[in-house]
Amino acid sequence: MAKILTVLYPDPVDGQPKSYARDDIPKLDHYPGGQTLPTPKDIDFKPGELLGSVSGELGLRKFLEDQGHTFIVTSDKDGPNSVFEKELPDADIVISQPFWPAYLTEERLKKAKKLKLAITAGIGSDHVDLDAAMKNGVTVAEVTYSNSISVAEHVVMMILSLVRNYLPSYEWVKKGGWNIADCVERSYDLEGMNVGTVGAGRIGLAVLRRLKPFDVKLHYTDRHRLPKEVEKELGLIYHKDVESLVKVCDVVTINAPLHSETEHLFDAKMIGKMKHGAYLINTARAKIVDRDAVVKALESGQLAGYAGDVWFPQPAPKDHPWRKMPHHGMTPHISGTSLSAQARYAAGTREILENYFAGKPIRTEYLIVDKGKLAGTGAHSYSGGDATKGVDESIKYRKSA
C-alpha cells in the first residue's frame, strides 16, 4: 500500500461552504484542439464543489482509503518543521498545486527515498526540480490543459478591470459615493488599443482568441511562431522579440514560463521601453518582472496599471509592496483554481492515480518526467536550460504555457 502526501491551500476562514452560488457547472468533454477532459472511472465529488483546499481533499480520500492507502493532506509545507517536510521521507506519492506549491527541491528529493510519483493538480510543474526528479527516478505528471482557459479568462478580466478603472469605481460605491468624475478620470475603452502577449502557448493563444471580438489590434511574440492560418484568422502581428512588441502595445500580458531567459525580463529597462501609460498583466510567474521596478513605474506613471495573481514569495507577506502600490489589480494566485477548474484537475489527478495503481500507462499528455527522462508533454514542451539555484519559482527548463 502507498502513502500519498498531498499539499493543498487552507480552507476558507469560515470553513467549507455549506452551499454554493450555483447548483452546477457546464459539462464539457473536450478542450480547444480536441484533447479530452479527464476520464477517471469514477469520482467521489460533485463538480463545482471546493476541492482544492485542505478539507476538499481533491475528492480523493474515499477512493484511496478504500484501497488501503494512507492519505495525508496538509497546508503546512514550508520549513524543516513543516508537516510536509516531516512526512516526505517515506511518502510514495506527492500531490501539490501551483497555487500553494510544495517545492520538491533537489535536497527534498534526496530525502524522499520512497518517492515514485509527483503529481501537479493543475498545470505547471516548476515547483519540482525536474533534473533531480530524473536522477532519482521520480515520475512527474500534471493535468495538462485543465486550467489553461481559466487563466486566460482571468487575464481578460484583469485587462478590462484596469483599462475601465473598475476596481476604484467599485470602491466608491462601497463607500456610499456617486463620484462619477473620480471613477472615469482613468477610464478608457479597450476598443482600438494594441494588445500583445509575451508567450502564445495554450494560455496566450486563448487570451488572443478571447480579445479578438473587442476590435483590438493583436500582437504576440513566442519562440514558436503560430501557424499562418491562425495569424490570419485572428489578424495577429508577430514580433521576433519582446522589445519590438512592448514599444507599440497599450496592453501587454505575460503568458510565458519562468526560466533563465525570462527571469526579471521586465526590469526597469524593459518597462521603460513600453509606451507611457501602458498596462501590464502577469499571470505567469512573479519573477518574470522586477518587483521594485513595477512599483516605481506605477508611481511615476510609466505604467498606468499592473495586475496579476502571481507573487514572490507565495504566499506573499503582508508587507509586500505590491499590496499597496497605486493602480494595481492584484489577486492571490487564483486564476487557475476556479471551482470549474478544480473539478477538471481533481478528476485528472484521480485518473493519473487510477492508472498508476493499476499498472497502466499514464496519459501521454500528462507526463512531464518518466523513466529518468523528459516524457510526453514534458519532452515536447521542455528543453535544457541554465541551472538555477533551487526551485523557488525558478525552473531549469523552458515551457510553453
mmCIF file of C-alpha atoms in Angstrom:
data_model
loop_
_atom_site.group_PDB
_atom_site.id
_atom_site.type_symbol
_atom_site.label_atom_id
_atom_site.label_comp_id
_atom_site.label_asym_id
_atom_site.label_seq_id
_atom_site.Cartn_x
_atom_site.Cartn_y
_atom_site.Cartn_z
ATOM 1 C CA MET A 1 0.000 0.000 0.000
ATOM 2 C CA ALA A 2 1.139 3.555 -0.747
ATOM 3 C CA LYS A 3 1.459 6.708 1.317
ATOM 4 C CA ILE A 4 0.103 9.712 -0.549
ATOM 5 C CA LEU A 5 1.190 13.122 0.791
ATOM 6 C CA THR A 6 -0.970 15.963 -0.504
ATOM 7 C CA VAL A 7 -0.438 19.703 -0.041
ATOM 8 C CA LEU A 8 -3.467 21.948 -0.579
ATOM 9 C CA TYR A 9 -4.236 25.547 0.323
ATOM 10 C CA PRO A 10 -6.022 26.336 3.628
ATOM 11 C CA ASP A 11 -9.800 26.205 3.966
ATOM 12 C CA PRO A 12 -11.983 29.349 3.844
ATOM 13 C CA VAL A 13 -11.842 31.345 7.081
ATOM 14 C CA ASP A 14 -15.427 30.298 7.851
ATOM 15 C CA GLY A 15 -14.876 26.660 6.873
ATOM 16 C CA GLN A 16 -16.020 24.690 3.844
ATOM 17 C CA PRO A 17 -19.110 26.157 2.114
ATOM 18 C CA LYS A 18 -22.437 24.754 3.280
ATOM 19 C CA SER A 19 -23.992 25.836 -0.035
ATOM 20 C CA TYR A 20 -22.757 27.210 -3.340
ATOM 21 C CA ALA A 21 -23.701 30.161 -5.529
ATOM 22 C CA ARG A 22 -24.606 27.825 -8.402
ATOM 23 C CA ASP A 23 -26.223 24.414 -8.468
ATOM 24 C CA ASP A 24 -23.978 23.073 -11.206
ATOM 25 C CA ILE A 25 -21.275 23.894 -13.730
ATOM 26 C CA PRO A 26 -21.279 23.358 -17.509
ATOM 27 C CA LYS A 27 -20.330 19.852 -18.571
ATOM 28 C CA LEU A 28 -17.500 19.783 -21.109
ATOM 29 C CA ASP A 29 -16.000 16.778 -22.850
ATOM 30 C CA HIS A 30 -13.001 18.256 -24.643
ATOM 31 C CA TYR A 31 -10.650 21.213 -24.662
ATOM 32 C CA PRO A 32 -9.947 23.523 -27.638
ATOM 33 C CA GLY A 33 -7.996 21.439 -30.123
ATOM 34 C CA GLY A 34 -9.798 18.218 -29.255
ATOM 35 C CA GLN A 35 -7.972 16.843 -26.190
ATOM 36 C CA THR A 36 -10.495 15.056 -23.998
ATOM 37 C CA LEU A 37 -11.112 16.093 -20.427
ATOM 38 C CA PRO A 38 -10.003 13.743 -17.629
ATOM 39 C CA THR A 39 -11.711 10.351 -17.768
ATOM 40 C CA PRO A 40 -11.403 8.627 -14.377
ATOM 41 C CA LYS A 41 -13.519 5.525 -13.809
ATOM 42 C CA ASP A 42 -15.403 7.357 -11.075
ATOM 43 C CA ILE A 43 -15.321 10.457 -8.858
ATOM 44 C CA ASP A 44 -16.422 10.992 -5.256
ATOM 45 C CA PHE A 45 -17.323 14.660 -5.525
ATOM 46 C CA LYS A 46 -19.865 16.901 -7.175
ATOM 47 C CA PRO A 47 -18.333 19.143 -9.871
ATOM 48 C CA GLY A 48 -18.481 22.715 -8.628
ATOM 49 C CA GLU A 49 -17.512 21.899 -5.043
ATOM 50 C CA LEU A 50 -14.468 23.430 -3.329
ATOM 51 C CA LEU A 51 -11.898 20.669 -3.798
ATOM 52 C CA GLY A 52 -8.561 22.488 -3.773
ATOM 53 C CA SER A 53 -8.463 23.338 -0.072
ATOM 54 C CA VAL A 54 -7.466 21.010 2.758
ATOM 55 C CA SER A 55 -10.989 19.825 3.600
ATOM 56 C CA GLY A 56 -11.832 19.370 -0.090
ATOM 57 C CA GLU A 57 -9.006 16.813 -0.380
ATOM 58 C CA LEU A 58 -9.397 16.796 -4.190
ATOM 59 C CA GLY A 59 -12.240 14.344 -3.547
ATOM 60 C CA LEU A 60 -9.692 11.539 -3.131
ATOM 61 C CA ARG A 61 -9.960 10.226 0.441
ATOM 62 C CA LYS A 62 -12.649 7.564 -0.049
ATOM 63 C CA PHE A 63 -11.034 6.290 -3.241
ATOM 64 C CA LEU A 64 -7.591 5.971 -1.656
ATOM 65 C CA GLU A 65 -8.536 4.693 1.783
ATOM 66 C CA ASP A 66 -10.943 2.096 0.342
ATOM 67 C CA GLN A 67 -7.876 0.591 -1.322
ATOM 68 C CA GLY A 68 -5.902 0.647 1.921
ATOM 69 C CA HIS A 69 -3.612 3.546 1.102
ATOM 70 C CA THR A 70 -2.500 6.156 3.640
ATOM 71 C CA PHE A 71 -3.705 9.638 2.650
ATOM 72 C CA ILE A 72 -2.250 12.702 4.362
ATOM 73 C CA VAL A 73 -3.453 16.207 3.493
ATOM 74 C CA THR A 74 -1.877 19.388 4.839
ATOM 75 C CA SER A 75 -1.343 23.047 4.010
ATOM 76 C CA ASP A 76 1.819 23.186 6.170
ATOM 77 C CA LYS A 77 4.546 22.970 3.548
ATOM 78 C CA ASP A 78 7.450 25.311 4.309
ATOM 79 C CA GLY A 79 10.415 24.907 6.603
ATOM 80 C CA PRO A 80 12.160 21.977 8.310
ATOM 81 C CA ASN A 81 9.415 21.564 10.914
ATOM 82 C CA SER A 82 6.505 21.587 8.469
ATOM 83 C CA VAL A 83 4.157 18.623 8.163
ATOM 84 C CA PHE A 84 5.254 18.230 4.546
ATOM 85 C CA GLU A 85 8.937 18.030 5.492
ATOM 86 C CA LYS A 86 8.285 15.501 8.260
ATOM 87 C CA GLU A 87 6.028 13.239 6.195
ATOM 88 C CA LEU A 88 8.052 13.355 2.965
ATOM 89 C CA PRO A 89 10.825 10.791 3.687
ATOM 90 C CA ASP A 90 8.506 7.765 3.482
ATOM 91 C CA ALA A 91 5.948 9.145 1.010
ATOM 92 C CA ASP A 92 5.374 7.164 -2.189
ATOM 93 C CA ILE A 93 3.372 9.872 -3.963
ATOM 94 C CA VAL A 94 3.261 13.662 -3.558
ATOM 95 C CA ILE A 95 0.376 15.767 -4.861
ATOM 96 C CA SER A 96 0.597 19.556 -4.953
ATOM 97 C CA GLN A 97 -0.944 22.586 -6.695
ATOM 98 C CA PRO A 98 0.761 25.565 -8.384
ATOM 99 C CA PHE A 99 -1.276 27.963 -6.227
ATOM 100 C CA TRP A 100 0.140 26.617 -2.937
ATOM 101 C CA PRO A 101 3.181 24.721 -4.179
ATOM 102 C CA ALA A 102 5.108 22.193 -2.144
ATOM 103 C CA TYR A 103 8.567 22.760 -3.561
ATOM 104 C CA LEU A 104 10.326 19.500 -4.390
ATOM 105 C CA THR A 105 13.908 20.699 -4.381
ATOM 106 C CA GLU A 106 16.930 18.527 -5.049
ATOM 107 C CA GLU A 107 17.539 18.393 -1.294
ATOM 108 C CA ARG A 108 13.996 17.262 -0.563
ATOM 109 C CA LEU A 109 14.034 14.687 -3.340
ATOM 110 C CA LYS A 110 17.198 13.170 -1.877
ATOM 111 C CA LYS A 111 15.368 12.729 1.423
ATOM 112 C CA ALA A 112 12.323 11.169 -0.232
ATOM 113 C CA LYS A 113 13.804 7.715 -0.719
ATOM 114 C CA LYS A 114 10.461 6.045 -1.485
ATOM 115 C CA LEU A 115 9.007 8.744 -3.734
ATOM 116 C CA LYS A 116 7.948 7.409 -7.120
ATOM 117 C CA LEU A 117 5.335 9.891 -8.394
ATOM 118 C CA ALA A 118 4.870 13.667 -8.094
ATOM 119 C CA ILE A 119 1.530 14.955 -9.383
ATOM 120 C CA THR A 120 0.676 18.567 -10.070
ATOM 121 C CA ALA A 121 -3.054 19.053 -9.582
ATOM 122 C CA GLY A 122 -3.252 21.650 -12.330
ATOM 123 C CA ILE A 123 -0.633 22.719 -14.842
ATOM 124 C CA GLY A 124 2.916 23.965 -14.333
ATOM 125 C CA SER A 125 5.411 21.727 -12.550
ATOM 126 C CA ASP A 126 8.100 24.344 -11.945
ATOM 127 C CA HIS A 127 7.921 23.697 -8.203
ATOM 128 C CA VAL A 128 9.618 20.350 -8.926
ATOM 129 C CA ASP A 129 13.336 20.156 -9.665
ATOM 130 C CA LEU A 130 12.996 18.149 -12.861
ATOM 131 C CA ASP A 131 16.710 17.333 -13.107
ATOM 132 C CA ALA A 132 16.613 15.847 -9.627
ATOM 133 C CA ALA A 133 13.389 14.010 -10.427
ATOM 134 C CA MET A 134 15.040 12.388 -13.449
ATOM 135 C CA LYS A 135 18.122 11.428 -11.429
ATOM 136 C CA ASN A 136 16.017 9.938 -8.655
ATOM 137 C CA GLY A 137 13.613 8.036 -10.909
ATOM 138 C CA VAL A 138 10.568 10.079 -9.901
ATOM 139 C CA THR A 139 7.724 10.299 -12.416
ATOM 140 C CA VAL A 140 6.292 13.830 -12.693
ATOM 141 C CA ALA A 141 2.801 14.307 -14.086
ATOM 142 C CA GLU A 142 0.359 17.185 -14.334
ATOM 143 C CA VAL A 143 -3.234 17.587 -15.526
ATOM 144 C CA THR A 144 -2.376 19.282 -18.796
ATOM 145 C CA TYR A 145 -4.850 21.890 -20.096
ATOM 146 C CA SER A 146 -7.110 21.543 -17.032
ATOM 147 C CA ASN A 147 -6.981 25.231 -16.094
ATOM 148 C CA SER A 148 -5.465 26.970 -19.140
ATOM 149 C CA ILE A 149 -8.779 28.537 -20.163
ATOM 150 C CA SER A 150 -9.443 29.533 -16.556
ATOM 151 C CA VAL A 151 -6.221 31.567 -16.559
ATOM 152 C CA ALA A 152 -6.995 33.082 -19.969
ATOM 153 C CA GLU A 153 -10.380 34.292 -18.713
ATOM 154 C CA HIS A 154 -8.675 35.807 -15.668
ATOM 155 C CA VAL A 155 -6.279 37.711 -17.942
ATOM 156 C CA VAL A 156 -9.136 39.227 -19.953
ATOM 157 C CA MET A 157 -10.927 40.184 -16.741
ATOM 158 C CA MET A 158 -7.831 41.955 -15.450
ATOM 159 C CA ILE A 159 -7.247 43.832 -18.702
ATOM 160 C CA LEU A 160 -10.782 45.177 -18.690
ATOM 161 C CA SER A 161 -10.746 45.993 -14.973
ATOM 162 C CA LEU A 162 -7.584 48.099 -15.363
ATOM 163 C CA VAL A 163 -8.460 49.854 -18.603
ATOM 164 C CA ARG A 164 -12.006 50.671 -17.460
ATOM 165 C CA ASN A 165 -10.852 51.610 -13.927
ATOM 166 C CA TYR A 166 -13.361 49.148 -12.481
ATOM 167 C CA LEU A 167 -11.892 48.490 -9.039
ATOM 168 C CA PRO A 168 -11.664 52.144 -7.879
ATOM 169 C CA SER A 169 -15.207 52.721 -9.176
ATOM 170 C CA TYR A 170 -16.446 49.754 -7.178
ATOM 171 C CA GLU A 171 -14.761 51.151 -4.078
ATOM 172 C CA TRP A 172 -16.655 54.459 -4.483
ATOM 173 C CA VAL A 173 -19.918 52.522 -4.452
ATOM 174 C CA LYS A 174 -18.899 50.646 -1.292
ATOM 175 C CA LYS A 175 -18.102 53.970 0.375
ATOM 176 C CA GLY A 176 -21.577 55.272 -0.456
ATOM 177 C CA GLY A 177 -20.393 57.692 -3.122
ATOM 178 C CA TRP A 178 -21.601 58.628 -6.598
ATOM 179 C CA ASN A 179 -18.307 60.107 -7.688
ATOM 180 C CA ILE A 180 -18.573 59.752 -11.446
ATOM 181 C CA ALA A 181 -15.702 62.091 -12.281
ATOM 182 C CA ASP A 182 -13.385 60.293 -9.875
ATOM 183 C CA CYS A 183 -14.349 56.974 -11.453
ATOM 184 C CA VAL A 184 -13.875 57.964 -15.076
ATOM 185 C CA GLU A 185 -10.739 60.089 -14.814
ATOM 186 C CA ARG A 186 -8.675 56.932 -15.521
ATOM 187 C CA SER A 187 -11.269 55.001 -17.574
ATOM 188 C CA TYR A 188 -10.747 54.248 -21.283
ATOM 189 C CA ASP A 189 -12.198 51.985 -23.968
ATOM 190 C CA LEU A 190 -10.210 48.894 -24.868
ATOM 191 C CA GLU A 191 -11.500 49.142 -28.437
ATOM 192 C CA GLY A 192 -8.764 50.065 -30.901
ATOM 193 C CA MET A 193 -5.899 49.509 -28.494
ATOM 194 C CA ASN A 194 -2.818 47.457 -29.343
ATOM 195 C CA VAL A 195 -2.717 44.381 -27.106
ATOM 196 C CA GLY A 196 0.193 41.951 -27.083
ATOM 197 C CA THR A 197 1.068 38.683 -25.390
ATOM 198 C CA VAL A 198 4.553 37.549 -24.456
ATOM 199 C CA GLY A 199 4.064 33.825 -24.983
ATOM 200 C CA ALA A 200 1.417 32.280 -27.229
ATOM 201 C CA GLY A 201 1.026 28.746 -25.924
ATOM 202 C CA ARG A 202 -2.300 27.382 -24.722
ATOM 203 C CA ILE A 203 -2.973 30.308 -22.394
ATOM 204 C CA GLY A 204 -1.549 33.085 -24.562
ATOM 205 C CA LEU A 205 -3.426 31.902 -27.647
ATOM 206 C CA ALA A 206 -6.649 31.551 -25.651
ATOM 207 C CA VAL A 207 -6.234 35.159 -24.482
ATOM 208 C CA LEU A 208 -5.801 36.341 -28.071
ATOM 209 C CA ARG A 209 -8.910 34.464 -29.197
ATOM 210 C CA ARG A 210 -10.989 35.993 -26.416
ATOM 211 C CA LEU A 211 -9.772 39.513 -27.162
ATOM 212 C CA LYS A 212 -10.451 39.478 -30.897
ATOM 213 C CA PRO A 213 -14.178 40.424 -30.520
ATOM 214 C CA PHE A 214 -13.127 43.631 -28.737
ATOM 215 C CA ASP A 215 -11.810 45.038 -32.039
ATOM 216 C CA VAL A 216 -8.268 45.477 -30.783
ATOM 217 C CA LYS A 217 -5.010 45.128 -32.701
ATOM 218 C CA LEU A 218 -3.432 41.867 -31.565
ATOM 219 C CA HIS A 219 0.318 41.244 -31.258
ATOM 220 C CA TYR A 220 2.382 38.329 -29.995
ATOM 221 C CA THR A 221 5.914 37.069 -29.555
ATOM 222 C CA ASP A 222 6.913 33.479 -28.923
ATOM 223 C CA ARG A 223 9.899 31.277 -29.703
ATOM 224 C CA HIS A 224 7.473 29.112 -31.704
ATOM 225 C CA ARG A 225 5.646 31.118 -34.353
ATOM 226 C CA LEU A 226 1.973 30.249 -34.727
ATOM 227 C CA PRO A 227 0.693 28.717 -37.991
ATOM 228 C CA LYS A 228 -0.029 31.250 -40.738
ATOM 229 C CA GLU A 229 -3.699 30.302 -40.788
ATOM 230 C CA VAL A 230 -4.008 31.186 -37.089
ATOM 231 C CA GLU A 231 -2.245 34.508 -37.631
ATOM 232 C CA LYS A 232 -4.628 35.282 -40.494
ATOM 233 C CA GLU A 233 -7.729 34.158 -38.578
ATOM 234 C CA LEU A 234 -7.002 36.430 -35.619
ATOM 235 C CA GLY A 235 -5.225 39.205 -37.519
ATOM 236 C CA LEU A 236 -2.082 38.723 -35.439
ATOM 237 C CA ILE A 237 1.076 40.777 -35.746
ATOM 238 C CA TYR A 238 4.167 38.701 -34.951
ATOM 239 C CA HIS A 239 7.224 40.181 -33.233
ATOM 240 C CA LYS A 240 10.616 38.495 -33.201
ATOM 241 C CA ASP A 241 11.440 39.882 -29.767
ATOM 242 C CA VAL A 242 9.800 41.339 -26.700
ATOM 243 C CA GLU A 243 11.280 44.803 -27.202
ATOM 244 C CA SER A 244 9.552 45.403 -30.513
ATOM 245 C CA LEU A 245 6.230 44.237 -29.074
ATOM 246 C CA VAL A 246 6.225 46.388 -25.944
ATOM 247 C CA LYS A 247 7.109 49.548 -27.872
ATOM 248 C CA VAL A 248 3.813 49.521 -29.745
ATOM 249 C CA CYS A 249 1.370 47.905 -27.294
ATOM 250 C CA ASP A 250 -1.026 49.691 -24.975
ATOM 251 C CA VAL A 251 -1.600 46.460 -23.046
ATOM 252 C CA VAL A 252 0.983 43.698 -22.527
ATOM 253 C CA THR A 253 0.077 40.342 -20.983
ATOM 254 C CA ILE A 254 2.762 37.885 -19.900
ATOM 255 C CA ASN A 255 1.910 34.250 -20.614
ATOM 256 C CA ALA A 256 5.421 32.819 -20.741
ATOM 257 C CA PRO A 257 7.253 30.369 -18.463
ATOM 258 C CA LEU A 258 9.890 31.357 -15.947
ATOM 259 C CA HIS A 259 13.404 30.291 -16.881
ATOM 260 C CA SER A 260 16.881 31.807 -17.100
ATOM 261 C CA GLU A 261 15.985 33.988 -20.092
ATOM 262 C CA THR A 262 12.702 35.338 -18.727
ATOM 263 C CA GLU A 263 13.641 35.902 -15.076
ATOM 264 C CA HIS A 264 13.403 39.680 -14.494
ATOM 265 C CA LEU A 265 12.749 40.137 -18.219
ATOM 266 C CA PHE A 266 10.517 43.077 -17.349
ATOM 267 C CA ASP A 267 13.068 45.091 -15.408
ATOM 268 C CA ALA A 268 13.273 48.888 -15.263
ATOM 269 C CA LYS A 269 14.917 48.997 -18.698
ATOM 270 C CA MET A 270 12.258 46.868 -20.422
ATOM 271 C CA ILE A 271 9.390 48.664 -18.691
ATOM 272 C CA GLY A 272 10.987 51.928 -19.804
ATOM 273 C CA LYS A 273 10.658 50.763 -23.432
ATOM 274 C CA MET A 274 6.908 50.314 -23.060
ATOM 275 C CA LYS A 275 4.508 53.011 -24.165
ATOM 276 C CA HIS A 276 3.961 55.614 -21.471
ATOM 277 C CA GLY A 277 0.741 54.742 -19.680
ATOM 278 C CA ALA A 278 0.661 51.115 -20.835
ATOM 279 C CA TYR A 279 -0.889 48.324 -18.764
ATOM 280 C CA LEU A 280 0.996 45.185 -17.750
ATOM 281 C CA ILE A 281 -0.736 41.901 -16.844
ATOM 282 C CA ASN A 282 1.188 38.967 -15.356
ATOM 283 C CA THR A 283 -0.485 35.653 -14.502
ATOM 284 C CA ALA A 284 2.640 33.651 -15.409
ATOM 285 C CA ARG A 285 5.326 33.900 -12.717
ATOM 286 C CA ALA A 286 6.183 36.868 -10.491
ATOM 287 C CA LYS A 287 9.921 36.716 -11.071
ATOM 288 C CA ILE A 288 9.480 37.451 -14.766
ATOM 289 C CA VAL A 289 9.110 41.062 -13.634
ATOM 290 C CA ASP A 290 11.285 43.073 -11.296
ATOM 291 C CA ARG A 291 9.212 43.694 -8.174
ATOM 292 C CA ASP A 292 10.528 47.170 -7.342
ATOM 293 C CA ALA A 293 10.657 48.298 -10.965
ATOM 294 C CA VAL A 294 6.909 47.668 -11.234
ATOM 295 C CA VAL A 295 6.232 49.757 -8.129
ATOM 296 C CA LYS A 296 8.346 52.654 -9.386
ATOM 297 C CA ALA A 297 6.754 52.532 -12.854
ATOM 298 C CA LEU A 298 3.276 52.804 -11.336
ATOM 299 C CA GLU A 299 4.343 55.654 -9.078
ATOM 300 C CA SER A 300 5.919 57.572 -11.970
ATOM 301 C CA GLY A 301 3.065 56.916 -14.411
ATOM 302 C CA GLN A 302 5.177 54.930 -16.860
ATOM 303 C CA LEU A 303 2.680 52.124 -16.212
ATOM 304 C CA ALA A 304 -0.985 53.070 -15.962
ATOM 305 C CA GLY A 305 -1.753 49.802 -14.205
ATOM 306 C CA TYR A 306 -0.394 46.398 -13.210
ATOM 307 C CA ALA A 307 -2.427 43.297 -12.434
ATOM 308 C CA GLY A 308 -1.658 39.663 -11.858
ATOM 309 C CA ASP A 309 -2.103 36.815 -9.443
ATOM 310 C CA VAL A 310 1.452 35.546 -9.101
ATOM 311 C CA TRP A 311 3.777 36.749 -6.367
ATOM 312 C CA PHE A 312 7.207 36.036 -4.973
ATOM 313 C CA PRO A 313 7.281 34.564 -2.462
ATOM 314 C CA GLN A 314 3.939 32.771 -2.275
ATOM 315 C CA PRO A 315 2.010 33.337 -0.109
ATOM 316 C CA ALA A 316 3.047 36.981 -0.182
ATOM 317 C CA PRO A 317 3.917 38.605 3.166
ATOM 318 C CA LYS A 318 1.607 41.303 4.494
ATOM 319 C CA ASP A 319 4.230 43.994 3.843
ATOM 320 C CA HIS A 320 4.792 43.028 0.190
ATOM 321 C CA PRO A 321 4.978 46.369 -1.723
ATOM 322 C CA TRP A 322 2.569 45.165 -4.406
ATOM 323 C CA ARG A 323 -0.248 45.192 -1.862
ATOM 324 C CA LYS A 324 -0.105 48.990 -1.533
ATOM 325 C CA MET A 325 1.297 50.218 -4.857
ATOM 326 C CA PRO A 326 -1.005 52.541 -6.842
ATOM 327 C CA HIS A 327 -3.264 51.441 -9.707
ATOM 328 C CA HIS A 328 -2.921 47.705 -9.232
ATOM 329 C CA GLY A 329 -5.424 44.886 -9.588
ATOM 330 C CA MET A 330 -3.626 42.040 -7.809
ATOM 331 C CA THR A 331 -5.296 38.854 -6.630
ATOM 332 C CA PRO A 332 -3.856 35.869 -4.730
ATOM 333 C CA HIS A 333 -2.779 33.048 -7.044
ATOM 334 C CA ILE A 334 -6.318 32.044 -8.008
ATOM 335 C CA SER A 335 -6.597 32.347 -11.781
ATOM 336 C CA GLY A 336 -6.320 28.603 -12.392
ATOM 337 C CA THR A 337 -8.288 27.329 -9.424
ATOM 338 C CA SER A 338 -11.866 28.343 -10.110
ATOM 339 C CA LEU A 339 -14.430 25.798 -8.972
ATOM 340 C CA SER A 340 -14.795 24.781 -12.616
ATOM 341 C CA ALA A 341 -11.055 24.188 -12.969
ATOM 342 C CA GLN A 342 -10.921 22.275 -9.699
ATOM 343 C CA ALA A 343 -13.418 19.742 -10.998
ATOM 344 C CA ARG A 344 -11.154 19.101 -14.000
ATOM 345 C CA TYR A 345 -7.835 18.871 -12.217
ATOM 346 C CA ALA A 346 -9.269 16.803 -9.360
ATOM 347 C CA ALA A 347 -10.681 14.342 -11.890
ATOM 348 C CA GLY A 348 -7.375 14.347 -13.751
ATOM 349 C CA THR A 349 -5.445 13.646 -10.565
ATOM 350 C CA ARG A 350 -7.724 10.679 -9.883
ATOM 351 C CA GLU A 351 -7.268 9.405 -13.440
ATOM 352 C CA ILE A 352 -3.484 9.529 -13.004
ATOM 353 C CA LEU A 353 -3.720 7.649 -9.694
ATOM 354 C CA GLU A 354 -6.112 5.028 -11.085
ATOM 355 C CA ASN A 355 -3.746 4.246 -13.928
ATOM 356 C CA TYR A 356 -0.676 4.276 -11.703
ATOM 357 C CA PHE A 357 -2.125 1.840 -9.183
ATOM 358 C CA ALA A 358 -3.438 -0.414 -11.962
ATOM 359 C CA GLY A 359 -0.027 -0.519 -13.611
ATOM 360 C CA LYS A 360 -1.413 1.177 -16.703
ATOM 361 C CA PRO A 361 0.367 3.958 -18.613
ATOM 362 C CA ILE A 362 -0.375 7.498 -17.510
ATOM 363 C CA ARG A 363 -1.857 9.540 -20.324
ATOM 364 C CA THR A 364 0.990 10.826 -22.529
ATOM 365 C CA GLU A 365 -0.160 14.426 -22.418
ATOM 366 C CA TYR A 366 0.009 14.330 -18.595
ATOM 367 C CA LEU A 367 3.620 13.140 -18.406
ATOM 368 C CA ILE A 368 6.475 15.548 -17.718
ATOM 369 C CA VAL A 369 9.188 13.173 -16.489
ATOM 370 C CA ASP A 370 9.125 9.369 -16.724
ATOM 371 C CA LYS A 371 11.748 6.628 -16.550
ATOM 372 C CA GLY A 372 14.559 9.082 -15.892
ATOM 373 C CA LYS A 373 13.915 11.435 -18.788
ATOM 374 C CA LEU A 374 11.554 14.064 -20.108
ATOM 375 C CA ALA A 375 8.433 12.385 -21.478
ATOM 376 C CA GLY A 376 5.078 13.156 -23.052
ATOM 377 C CA THR A 377 4.196 16.821 -22.725
ATOM 378 C CA GLY A 378 7.493 17.341 -20.908
ATOM 379 C CA ALA A 379 9.516 16.110 -23.890
ATOM 380 C CA HIS A 380 7.504 18.345 -26.210
ATOM 381 C CA SER A 381 7.482 21.460 -24.054
ATOM 382 C CA TYR A 382 10.762 21.490 -22.163
ATOM 383 C CA SER A 383 14.346 21.862 -23.292
ATOM 384 C CA GLY A 384 17.595 22.078 -21.372
ATOM 385 C CA GLY A 385 18.460 25.442 -19.878
ATOM 386 C CA ASP A 386 20.827 27.046 -17.432
ATOM 387 C CA ALA A 387 20.754 25.575 -13.926
ATOM 388 C CA THR A 388 19.194 27.702 -11.239
ATOM 389 C CA LYS A 389 19.752 27.771 -7.500
ATOM 390 C CA GLY A 390 16.979 25.571 -6.161
ATOM 391 C CA VAL A 391 13.328 25.548 -7.006
ATOM 392 C CA ASP A 392 11.907 28.768 -5.618
ATOM 393 C CA GLU A 393 9.795 29.755 -8.614
ATOM 394 C CA SER A 394 12.742 29.351 -10.976
ATOM 395 C CA ILE A 395 12.988 26.442 -13.386
ATOM 396 C CA LYS A 396 15.753 24.756 -15.331
ATOM 397 C CA TYR A 397 13.634 24.311 -18.431
ATOM 398 C CA ARG A 398 11.593 26.265 -20.908
ATOM 399 C CA LYS A 399 7.927 25.520 -21.275
ATOM 400 C CA SER A 400 5.118 26.772 -23.470
ATOM 401 C CA ALA A 401 2.234 27.795 -21.199
#
